[in-house]
Amino acid sequence: MNAKVSVLMGSDSDLPRMRETAKVLEDLGVGFEITIASAHRTPDRVEEYVRSAPERGIEVFIAGAGGAAHLAGVVASLTTLPVIGVPLSGSALGGVDALYATVQMPSGVPVATVAVDGAKNAGILAVQILALKYPDLMKRLVEYRKGLTSTVVEKARRLEELGLDGYQVEAK
Ligand code: RP5
């Protein structure tokens, strides 16, 4: 499967949370590449990687970083492809620093920012962007939403059946 999405993260310490992006892309059948590149520690690598990505077929970037999270913004500065930023928690400020750094982009260079640790939604949003071009992906997204709906309906049914004392919340 050709990679259409590039997933970058600032450090391997981001990987436990960014795995959620990889998982949802796999679940929705979208090819991706995933790498570590730091805006601060490896700026040259970020530039070379982003500039060469379109030749490899990349159409959307997802960049996750914590702390003074400049990765998504730097990626956006180097491309006109859509960039989704994932502010990550883990710093002393609990991800608020990363949220502000990622979301407060200057006019003209947007980063579509998801929630703190919103790695899964970043993957889904990337597929929604691609689905404008690939009708089979739109069909998969519709099925995915139907699955979400039936999951909630089933939980409501079980709560009704088992009652408050009998109902166990499943681990995510
Ligand atoms: C950021 O600094 C990374 O994205 C990571 O979230 C944070 C800490 O990195 P490490 O010190 O764990 O490598 O650049």
JSON list of C-alpha atoms and ligand atoms in Angstrom, two decimals:
[
{"chain": "A", "resi": 1, "resn": "MET", "atom": "CA", "xyz": [0.00, 0.00, 0.00]},
{"chain": "A", "resi": 2, "resn": "ASN", "atom": "CA", "xyz": [1.50, 3.33, -1.04]},
{"chain": "A", "resi": 3, "resn": "ALA", "atom": "CA", "xyz": [1.97, 5.81, 1.79]},
{"chain": "A", "resi": 4, "resn": "LYS", "atom": "CA", "xyz": [-0.35, 8.82, 1.46]},
{"chain": "A", "resi": 5, "resn": "VAL", "atom": "CA", "xyz": [0.05, 10.11, 5.02]},
{"chain": "A", "resi": 6, "resn": "SER", "atom": "CA", "xyz": [3.28, 11.08, 6.73]},
{"chain": "A", "resi": 7, "resn": "VAL", "atom": "CA", "xyz": [3.31, 10.82, 10.52]},
{"chain": "A", "resi": 8, "resn": "LEU", "atom": "CA", "xyz": [6.13, 12.69, 12.23]},
{"chain": "A", "resi": 9, "resn": "MET", "atom": "CA", "xyz": [6.93, 13.02, 15.91]},
{"chain": "A", "resi": 10, "resn": "GLY", "atom": "CA", "xyz": [9.52, 15.03, 17.75]},
{"chain": "A", "resi": 11, "resn": "SER", "atom": "CA", "xyz": [10.92, 12.20, 19.86]},
{"chain": "A", "resi": 12, "resn": "ASP", "atom": "CA", "xyz": [10.60, 8.48, 20.39]},
{"chain": "A", "resi": 13, "resn": "SER", "atom": "CA", "xyz": [9.05, 9.41, 23.76]},
{"chain": "A", "resi": 14, "resn": "ASP", "atom": "CA", "xyz": [6.02, 10.53, 21.69]},
{"chain": "A", "resi": 15, "resn": "LEU", "atom": "CA", "xyz": [5.57, 7.10, 20.13]},
{"chain": "A", "resi": 16, "resn": "PRO", "atom": "CA", "xyz": [3.24, 5.55, 22.74]},
{"chain": "A", "resi": 17, "resn": "ARG", "atom": "CA", "xyz": [0.63, 8.22, 21.96]},
{"chain": "A", "resi": 18, "resn": "MET", "atom": "CA", "xyz": [1.32, 8.54, 18.23]},
{"chain": "A", "resi": 19, "resn": "ARG", "atom": "CA", "xyz": [0.76, 4.78, 17.83]},
{"chain": "A", "resi": 20, "resn": "GLU", "atom": "CA", "xyz": [-2.95, 5.64, 17.98]},
{"chain": "A", "resi": 21, "resn": "THR", "atom": "CA", "xyz": [-2.57, 7.54, 14.70]},
{"chain": "A", "resi": 22, "resn": "ALA", "atom": "CA", "xyz": [-0.88, 4.56, 13.11]},
{"chain": "A", "resi": 23, "resn": "LYS", "atom": "CA", "xyz": [-3.55, 2.19, 14.40]},
{"chain": "A", "resi": 24, "resn": "VAL", "atom": "CA", "xyz": [-6.51, 4.13, 13.02]},
{"chain": "A", "resi": 25, "resn": "LEU", "atom": "CA", "xyz": [-4.78, 4.59, 9.65]},
{"chain": "A", "resi": 26, "resn": "GLU", "atom": "CA", "xyz": [-4.20, 0.84, 9.55]},
{"chain": "A", "resi": 27, "resn": "ASP", "atom": "CA", "xyz": [-7.81, 0.17, 10.55]},
{"chain": "A", "resi": 28, "resn": "LEU", "atom": "CA", "xyz": [-9.06, 2.45, 7.76]},
{"chain": "A", "resi": 29, "resn": "GLY", "atom": "CA", "xyz": [-6.64, 0.93, 5.24]},
{"chain": "A", "resi": 30, "resn": "VAL", "atom": "CA", "xyz": [-4.56, 4.02, 4.51]},
{"chain": "A", "resi": 31, "resn": "GLY", "atom": "CA", "xyz": [-0.84, 3.68, 3.79]},
{"chain": "A", "resi": 32, "resn": "PHE", "atom": "CA", "xyz": [1.45, 5.85, 5.85]},
{"chain": "A", "resi": 33, "resn": "GLU", "atom": "CA", "xyz": [5.06, 6.39, 6.75]},
{"chain": "A", "resi": 34, "resn": "ILE", "atom": "CA", "xyz": [6.10, 7.20, 10.29]},
{"chain": "A", "resi": 35, "resn": "THR", "atom": "CA", "xyz": [9.31, 8.78, 11.52]},
{"chain": "A", "resi": 36, "resn": "ILE", "atom": "CA", "xyz": [11.02, 10.81, 14.23]},
{"chain": "A", "resi": 37, "resn": "ALA", "atom": "CA", "xyz": [12.21, 14.29, 13.29]},
{"chain": "A", "resi": 38, "resn": "SER", "atom": "CA", "xyz": [12.67, 17.17, 15.69]},
{"chain": "A", "resi": 39, "resn": "ALA", "atom": "CA", "xyz": [12.14, 20.82, 14.75]},
{"chain": "A", "resi": 40, "resn": "HIS", "atom": "CA", "xyz": [14.74, 21.78, 17.35]},
{"chain": "A", "resi": 41, "resn": "ARG", "atom": "CA", "xyz": [17.22, 18.90, 17.36]},
{"chain": "A", "resi": 42, "resn": "THR", "atom": "CA", "xyz": [17.17, 17.95, 13.66]},
{"chain": "A", "resi": 43, "resn": "PRO", "atom": "CA", "xyz": [15.86, 20.96, 11.69]},
{"chain": "A", "resi": 44, "resn": "ASP", "atom": "CA", "xyz": [17.76, 19.98, 8.54]},
{"chain": "A", "resi": 45, "resn": "ARG", "atom": "CA", "xyz": [16.29, 16.50, 8.63]},
{"chain": "A", "resi": 46, "resn": "VAL", "atom": "CA", "xyz": [12.77, 17.94, 8.98]},
{"chain": "A", "resi": 47, "resn": "GLU", "atom": "CA", "xyz": [13.30, 20.15, 5.94]},
{"chain": "A", "resi": 48, "resn": "GLU", "atom": "CA", "xyz": [14.77, 17.43, 3.76]},
{"chain": "A", "resi": 49, "resn": "TYR", "atom": "CA", "xyz": [12.06, 14.96, 4.79]},
{"chain": "A", "resi": 50, "resn": "VAL", "atom": "CA", "xyz": [9.14, 17.33, 4.19]},
{"chain": "A", "resi": 51, "resn": "ARG", "atom": "CA", "xyz": [10.44, 18.70, 0.88]},
{"chain": "A", "resi": 52, "resn": "SER", "atom": "CA", "xyz": [10.98, 15.20, -0.51]},
{"chain": "A", "resi": 53, "resn": "ALA", "atom": "CA", "xyz": [7.65, 13.78, 0.72]},
{"chain": "A", "resi": 54, "resn": "PRO", "atom": "CA", "xyz": [5.48, 14.72, -2.31]},
{"chain": "A", "resi": 55, "resn": "GLU", "atom": "CA", "xyz": [7.79, 12.69, -4.57]},
{"chain": "A", "resi": 56, "resn": "ARG", "atom": "CA", "xyz": [7.00, 9.67, -2.39]},
{"chain": "A", "resi": 57, "resn": "GLY", "atom": "CA", "xyz": [3.25, 10.24, -2.80]},
{"chain": "A", "resi": 58, "resn": "ILE", "atom": "CA", "xyz": [2.55, 11.91, 0.54]},
{"chain": "A", "resi": 59, "resn": "GLU", "atom": "CA", "xyz": [-0.64, 14.04, 0.51]},
{"chain": "A", "resi": 60, "resn": "VAL", "atom": "CA", "xyz": [-1.19, 14.88, 4.20]},
{"chain": "A", "resi": 61, "resn": "PHE", "atom": "CA", "xyz": [1.18, 15.40, 7.13]},
{"chain": "A", "resi": 62, "resn": "ILE", "atom": "CA", "xyz": [0.48, 14.63, 10.78]},
{"chain": "A", "resi": 63, "resn": "ALA", "atom": "CA", "xyz": [2.99, 16.04, 13.27]},
{"chain": "A", "resi": 64, "resn": "GLY", "atom": "CA", "xyz": [2.93, 15.25, 16.98]},
{"chain": "A", "resi": 65, "resn": "ALA", "atom": "CA", "xyz": [5.15, 16.98, 19.52]},
{"chain": "A", "resi": 66, "resn": "GLY", "atom": "CA", "xyz": [5.16, 18.01, 23.15]},
{"chain": "A", "resi": 67, "resn": "GLY", "atom": "CA", "xyz": [6.59, 20.92, 25.12]},
{"chain": "A", "resi": 68, "resn": "ALA", "atom": "CA", "xyz": [7.53, 23.89, 22.94]},
{"chain": "A", "resi": 69, "resn": "ALA", "atom": "CA", "xyz": [5.95, 22.03, 20.06]},
{"chain": "A", "resi": 70, "resn": "HIS", "atom": "CA", "xyz": [7.10, 23.70, 16.86]},
{"chain": "A", "resi": 71, "resn": "LEU", "atom": "CA", "xyz": [7.21, 20.60, 14.68]},
{"chain": "A", "resi": 72, "resn": "ALA", "atom": "CA", "xyz": [3.78, 20.92, 13.03]},
{"chain": "A", "resi": 73, "resn": "GLY", "atom": "CA", "xyz": [4.31, 24.63, 12.38]},
{"chain": "A", "resi": 74, "resn": "VAL", "atom": "CA", "xyz": [7.73, 24.07, 10.86]},
{"chain": "A", "resi": 75, "resn": "VAL", "atom": "CA", "xyz": [6.34, 21.30, 8.65]},
{"chain": "A", "resi": 76, "resn": "ALA", "atom": "CA", "xyz": [3.55, 23.67, 7.55]},
{"chain": "A", "resi": 77, "resn": "SER", "atom": "CA", "xyz": [6.13, 26.32, 6.70]},
{"chain": "A", "resi": 78, "resn": "LEU", "atom": "CA", "xyz": [7.80, 23.90, 4.28]},
{"chain": "A", "resi": 79, "resn": "THR", "atom": "CA", "xyz": [4.78, 22.63, 2.34]},
{"chain": "A", "resi": 80, "resn": "THR", "atom": "CA", "xyz": [1.39, 23.62, 0.97]},
{"chain": "A", "resi": 81, "resn": "LEU", "atom": "CA", "xyz": [0.00, 20.15, 1.72]},
{"chain": "A", "resi": 82, "resn": "PRO", "atom": "CA", "xyz": [-2.40, 20.00, 4.70]},
{"chain": "A", "resi": 83, "resn": "VAL", "atom": "CA", "xyz": [-0.74, 19.63, 8.10]},
{"chain": "A", "resi": 84, "resn": "ILE", "atom": "CA", "xyz": [-2.49, 18.25, 11.18]},
{"chain": "A", "resi": 85, "resn": "GLY", "atom": "CA", "xyz": [-0.83, 19.02, 14.51]},
{"chain": "A", "resi": 86, "resn": "VAL", "atom": "CA", "xyz": [-1.10, 16.82, 17.60]},
{"chain": "A", "resi": 87, "resn": "PRO", "atom": "CA", "xyz": [-0.12, 18.64, 20.79]},
{"chain": "A", "resi": 88, "resn": "LEU", "atom": "CA", "xyz": [1.19, 16.02, 23.22]},
{"chain": "A", "resi": 89, "resn": "SER", "atom": "CA", "xyz": [1.08, 15.98, 27.00]},
{"chain": "A", "resi": 90, "resn": "GLY", "atom": "CA", "xyz": [3.97, 14.80, 29.15]},
{"chain": "A", "resi": 91, "resn": "SER", "atom": "CA", "xyz": [5.67, 18.08, 29.89]},
{"chain": "A", "resi": 92, "resn": "ALA", "atom": "CA", "xyz": [5.54, 19.90, 33.23]},
{"chain": "A", "resi": 93, "resn": "LEU", "atom": "CA", "xyz": [2.66, 21.95, 31.80]},
{"chain": "A", "resi": 94, "resn": "GLY", "atom": "CA", "xyz": [0.62, 18.90, 30.84]},
{"chain": "A", "resi": 95, "resn": "GLY", "atom": "CA", "xyz": [0.33, 19.65, 27.14]},
{"chain": "A", "resi": 96, "resn": "VAL", "atom": "CA", "xyz": [-1.08, 23.18, 27.40]},
{"chain": "A", "resi": 97, "resn": "ASP", "atom": "CA", "xyz": [2.29, 24.47, 26.20]},
{"chain": "A", "resi": 98, "resn": "ALA", "atom": "CA", "xyz": [2.19, 22.13, 23.20]},
{"chain": "A", "resi": 99, "resn": "LEU", "atom": "CA", "xyz": [-1.43, 23.07, 22.46]},
{"chain": "A", "resi": 100, "resn": "TYR", "atom": "CA", "xyz": [-0.68, 26.78, 22.35]},
{"chain": "A", "resi": 101, "resn": "ALA", "atom": "CA", "xyz": [2.52, 26.28, 20.34]},
{"chain": "A", "resi": 102, "resn": "THR", "atom": "CA", "xyz": [0.72, 24.11, 17.80]},
{"chain": "A", "resi": 103, "resn": "VAL", "atom": "CA", "xyz": [-2.57, 25.96, 17.43]},
{"chain": "A", "resi": 104, "resn": "GLN", "atom": "CA", "xyz": [-1.41, 29.59, 17.46]},
{"chain": "A", "resi": 105, "resn": "MET", "atom": "CA", "xyz": [-0.02, 29.69, 13.94]},
{"chain": "A", "resi": 106, "resn": "PRO", "atom": "CA", "xyz": [0.49, 32.98, 12.15]},
{"chain": "A", "resi": 107, "resn": "SER", "atom": "CA", "xyz": [-2.02, 33.96, 9.48]},
{"chain": "A", "resi": 108, "resn": "GLY", "atom": "CA", "xyz": [-1.26, 32.30, 6.16]},
{"chain": "A", "resi": 109, "resn": "VAL", "atom": "CA", "xyz": [0.37, 29.12, 7.50]},
{"chain": "A", "resi": 110, "resn": "PRO", "atom": "CA", "xyz": [-2.36, 26.99, 9.10]},
{"chain": "A", "resi": 111, "resn": "VAL", "atom": "CA", "xyz": [-2.01, 23.85, 11.17]},
{"chain": "A", "resi": 112, "resn": "ALA", "atom": "CA", "xyz": [-5.24, 21.92, 11.78]},
{"chain": "A", "resi": 113, "resn": "THR", "atom": "CA", "xyz": [-4.81, 21.23, 15.47]},
{"chain": "A", "resi": 114, "resn": "VAL", "atom": "CA", "xyz": [-6.55, 18.36, 17.24]},
{"chain": "A", "resi": 115, "resn": "ALA", "atom": "CA", "xyz": [-6.96, 17.92, 21.01]},
{"chain": "A", "resi": 116, "resn": "VAL", "atom": "CA", "xyz": [-4.06, 17.36, 23.40]},
{"chain": "A", "resi": 117, "resn": "ASP", "atom": "CA", "xyz": [-3.08, 13.72, 22.79]},
{"chain": "A", "resi": 118, "resn": "GLY", "atom": "CA", "xyz": [-5.69, 13.59, 20.01]},
{"chain": "A", "resi": 119, "resn": "ALA", "atom": "CA", "xyz": [-3.55, 11.28, 17.90]},
{"chain": "A", "resi": 120, "resn": "LYS", "atom": "CA", "xyz": [-6.45, 9.07, 16.85]},
{"chain": "A", "resi": 121, "resn": "ASN", "atom": "CA", "xyz": [-8.52, 12.01, 15.64]},
{"chain": "A", "resi": 122, "resn": "ALA", "atom": "CA", "xyz": [-5.52, 13.27, 13.68]},
{"chain": "A", "resi": 123, "resn": "GLY", "atom": "CA", "xyz": [-5.52, 10.00, 11.73]},
{"chain": "A", "resi": 124, "resn": "ILE", "atom": "CA", "xyz": [-9.26, 10.17, 11.13]},
{"chain": "A", "resi": 125, "resn": "LEU", "atom": "CA", "xyz": [-9.04, 13.79, 9.98]},
{"chain": "A", "resi": 126, "resn": "ALA", "atom": "CA", "xyz": [-6.25, 12.87, 7.56]},
{"chain": "A", "resi": 127, "resn": "VAL", "atom": "CA", "xyz": [-8.50, 10.17, 6.08]},
{"chain": "A", "resi": 128, "resn": "GLN", "atom": "CA", "xyz": [-11.38, 12.65, 5.83]},
{"chain": "A", "resi": 129, "resn": "ILE", "atom": "CA", "xyz": [-9.13, 14.98, 3.81]},
{"chain": "A", "resi": 130, "resn": "LEU", "atom": "CA", "xyz": [-8.03, 12.12, 1.54]},
{"chain": "A", "resi": 131, "resn": "ALA", "atom": "CA", "xyz": [-11.62, 10.91, 1.18]},
{"chain": "A", "resi": 132, "resn": "LEU", "atom": "CA", "xyz": [-12.42, 14.04, -0.83]},
{"chain": "A", "resi": 133, "resn": "LYS", "atom": "CA", "xyz": [-10.22, 12.52, -3.53]},
{"chain": "A", "resi": 134, "resn": "TYR", "atom": "CA", "xyz": [-10.63, 8.77, -2.92]},
{"chain": "A", "resi": 135, "resn": "PRO", "atom": "CA", "xyz": [-14.29, 7.61, -2.85]},
{"chain": "A", "resi": 136, "resn": "ASP", "atom": "CA", "xyz": [-13.39, 4.21, -1.35]},
{"chain": "A", "resi": 137, "resn": "LEU", "atom": "CA", "xyz": [-12.04, 6.01, 1.72]},
{"chain": "A", "resi": 138, "resn": "MET", "atom": "CA", "xyz": [-15.29, 7.95, 2.06]},
{"chain": "A", "resi": 139, "resn": "LYS", "atom": "CA", "xyz": [-17.16, 4.63, 2.12]},
{"chain": "A", "resi": 140, "resn": "ARG", "atom": "CA", "xyz": [-14.84, 3.33, 4.85]},
{"chain": "A", "resi": 141, "resn": "LEU", "atom": "CA", "xyz": [-15.39, 6.49, 6.91]},
{"chain": "A", "resi": 142, "resn": "VAL", "atom": "CA", "xyz": [-19.16, 6.11, 6.63]},
{"chain": "A", "resi": 143, "resn": "GLU", "atom": "CA", "xyz": [-18.83, 2.51, 7.87]},
{"chain": "A", "resi": 144, "resn": "TYR", "atom": "CA", "xyz": [-16.52, 3.65, 10.67]},
{"chain": "A", "resi": 145, "resn": "ARG", "atom": "CA", "xyz": [-19.12, 6.20, 11.87]},
{"chain": "A", "resi": 146, "resn": "LYS", "atom": "CA", "xyz": [-21.84, 3.55, 11.72]},
{"chain": "A", "resi": 147, "resn": "GLY", "atom": "CA", "xyz": [-19.62, 1.43, 13.97]},
{"chain": "A", "resi": 148, "resn": "LEU", "atom": "CA", "xyz": [-19.29, 4.29, 16.48]},
{"chain": "A", "resi": 149, "resn": "THR", "atom": "CA", "xyz": [-23.06, 4.73, 16.52]},
{"chain": "A", "resi": 150, "resn": "SER", "atom": "CA", "xyz": [-23.81, 1.06, 17.07]},
{"chain": "A", "resi": 151, "resn": "THR", "atom": "CA", "xyz": [-21.18, 0.87, 19.84]},
{"chain": "A", "resi": 152, "resn": "VAL", "atom": "CA", "xyz": [-22.90, 3.64, 21.81]},
{"chain": "A", "resi": 153, "resn": "VAL", "atom": "CA", "xyz": [-26.35, 2.16, 21.21]},
{"chain": "A", "resi": 154, "resn": "GLU", "atom": "CA", "xyz": [-25.10, -1.25, 22.41]},
{"chain": "A", "resi": 155, "resn": "LYS", "atom": "CA", "xyz": [-23.58, 0.33, 25.56]},
{"chain": "A", "resi": 156, "resn": "ALA", "atom": "CA", "xyz": [-26.88, 2.06, 26.31]},
{"chain": "A", "resi": 157, "resn": "ARG", "atom": "CA", "xyz": [-28.70, -1.25, 25.86]},
{"chain": "A", "resi": 158, "resn": "ARG", "atom": "CA", "xyz": [-26.27, -3.05, 28.22]},
{"chain": "A", "resi": 159, "resn": "LEU", "atom": "CA", "xyz": [-26.54, -0.30, 30.85]},
{"chain": "A", "resi": 160, "resn": "GLU", "atom": "CA", "xyz": [-30.30, -0.62, 30.73]},
{"chain": "A", "resi": 161, "resn": "GLU", "atom": "CA", "xyz": [-30.09, -4.40, 30.96]},
{"chain": "A", "resi": 162, "resn": "LEU", "atom": "CA", "xyz": [-27.44, -4.68, 33.71]},
{"chain": "A", "resi": 163, "resn": "GLY", "atom": "CA", "xyz": [-28.23, -1.57, 35.72]},
{"chain": "A", "resi": 164, "resn": "LEU", "atom": "CA", "xyz": [-25.75, 0.75, 37.41]},
{"chain": "A", "resi": 165, "resn": "ASP", "atom": "CA", "xyz": [-24.34, -1.92, 39.73]},
{"chain": "A", "resi": 166, "resn": "GLY", "atom": "CA", "xyz": [-23.85, -4.56, 37.06]},
{"chain": "A", "resi": 167, "resn": "TYR", "atom": "CA", "xyz": [-22.39, -2.40, 34.29]},
{"chain": "A", "resi": 168, "resn": "GLN", "atom": "CA", "xyz": [-18.61, -2.54, 33.83]},
{"chain": "A", "resi": 169, "resn": "VAL", "atom": "CA", "xyz": [-16.86, 0.19, 31.84]},
{"chain": "A", "resi": 170, "resn": "GLU", "atom": "CA", "xyz": [-14.58, -1.45, 29.28]},
{"chain": "A", "resi": 171, "resn": "ALA", "atom": "CA", "xyz": [-10.93, -0.41, 29.19]},
{"chain": "A", "resi": 172, "resn": "LYS", "atom": "CA", "xyz": [-10.08, 1.62, 26.04]},
{"chain": "B", "resi": 1, "resn": "RP5", "atom": "C1", "xyz": [9.55, 17.40, 21.96]},
{"chain": "B", "resi": 1, "resn": "RP5", "atom": "O1", "xyz": [10.05, 17.37, 23.26]},
{"chain": "B", "resi": 1, "resn": "RP5", "atom": "C2", "xyz": [9.13, 16.01, 21.65]},
{"chain": "B", "resi": 1, "resn": "RP5", "atom": "O2", "xyz": [8.08, 16.03, 20.73]},
{"chain": "B", "resi": 1, "resn": "RP5", "atom": "C3", "xyz": [8.72, 15.43, 22.97]},
{"chain": "B", "resi": 1, "resn": "RP5", "atom": "O3", "xyz": [7.33, 15.49, 23.16]},
{"chain": "B", "resi": 1, "resn": "RP5", "atom": "C4", "xyz": [9.41, 16.37, 23.98]},
{"chain": "B", "resi": 1, "resn": "RP5", "atom": "C5", "xyz": [10.40, 15.64, 24.87]},
{"chain": "B", "resi": 1, "resn": "RP5", "atom": "O4", "xyz": [11.33, 14.94, 24.07]},
{"chain": "B", "resi": 1, "resn": "RP5", "atom": "P1", "xyz": [12.40, 13.97, 24.76]},
{"chain": "B", "resi": 1, "resn": "RP5", "atom": "O5", "xyz": [13.23, 14.82, 25.68]},
{"chain": "B", "resi": 1, "resn": "RP5", "atom": "O6", "xyz": [11.61, 12.92, 25.51]},
{"chain": "B", "resi": 1, "resn": "RP5", "atom": "O7", "xyz": [13.20, 13.37, 23.63]},
{"chain": "B", "resi": 1, "resn": "RP5", "atom": "O8", "xyz": [10.50, 17.83, 21.04]}
]
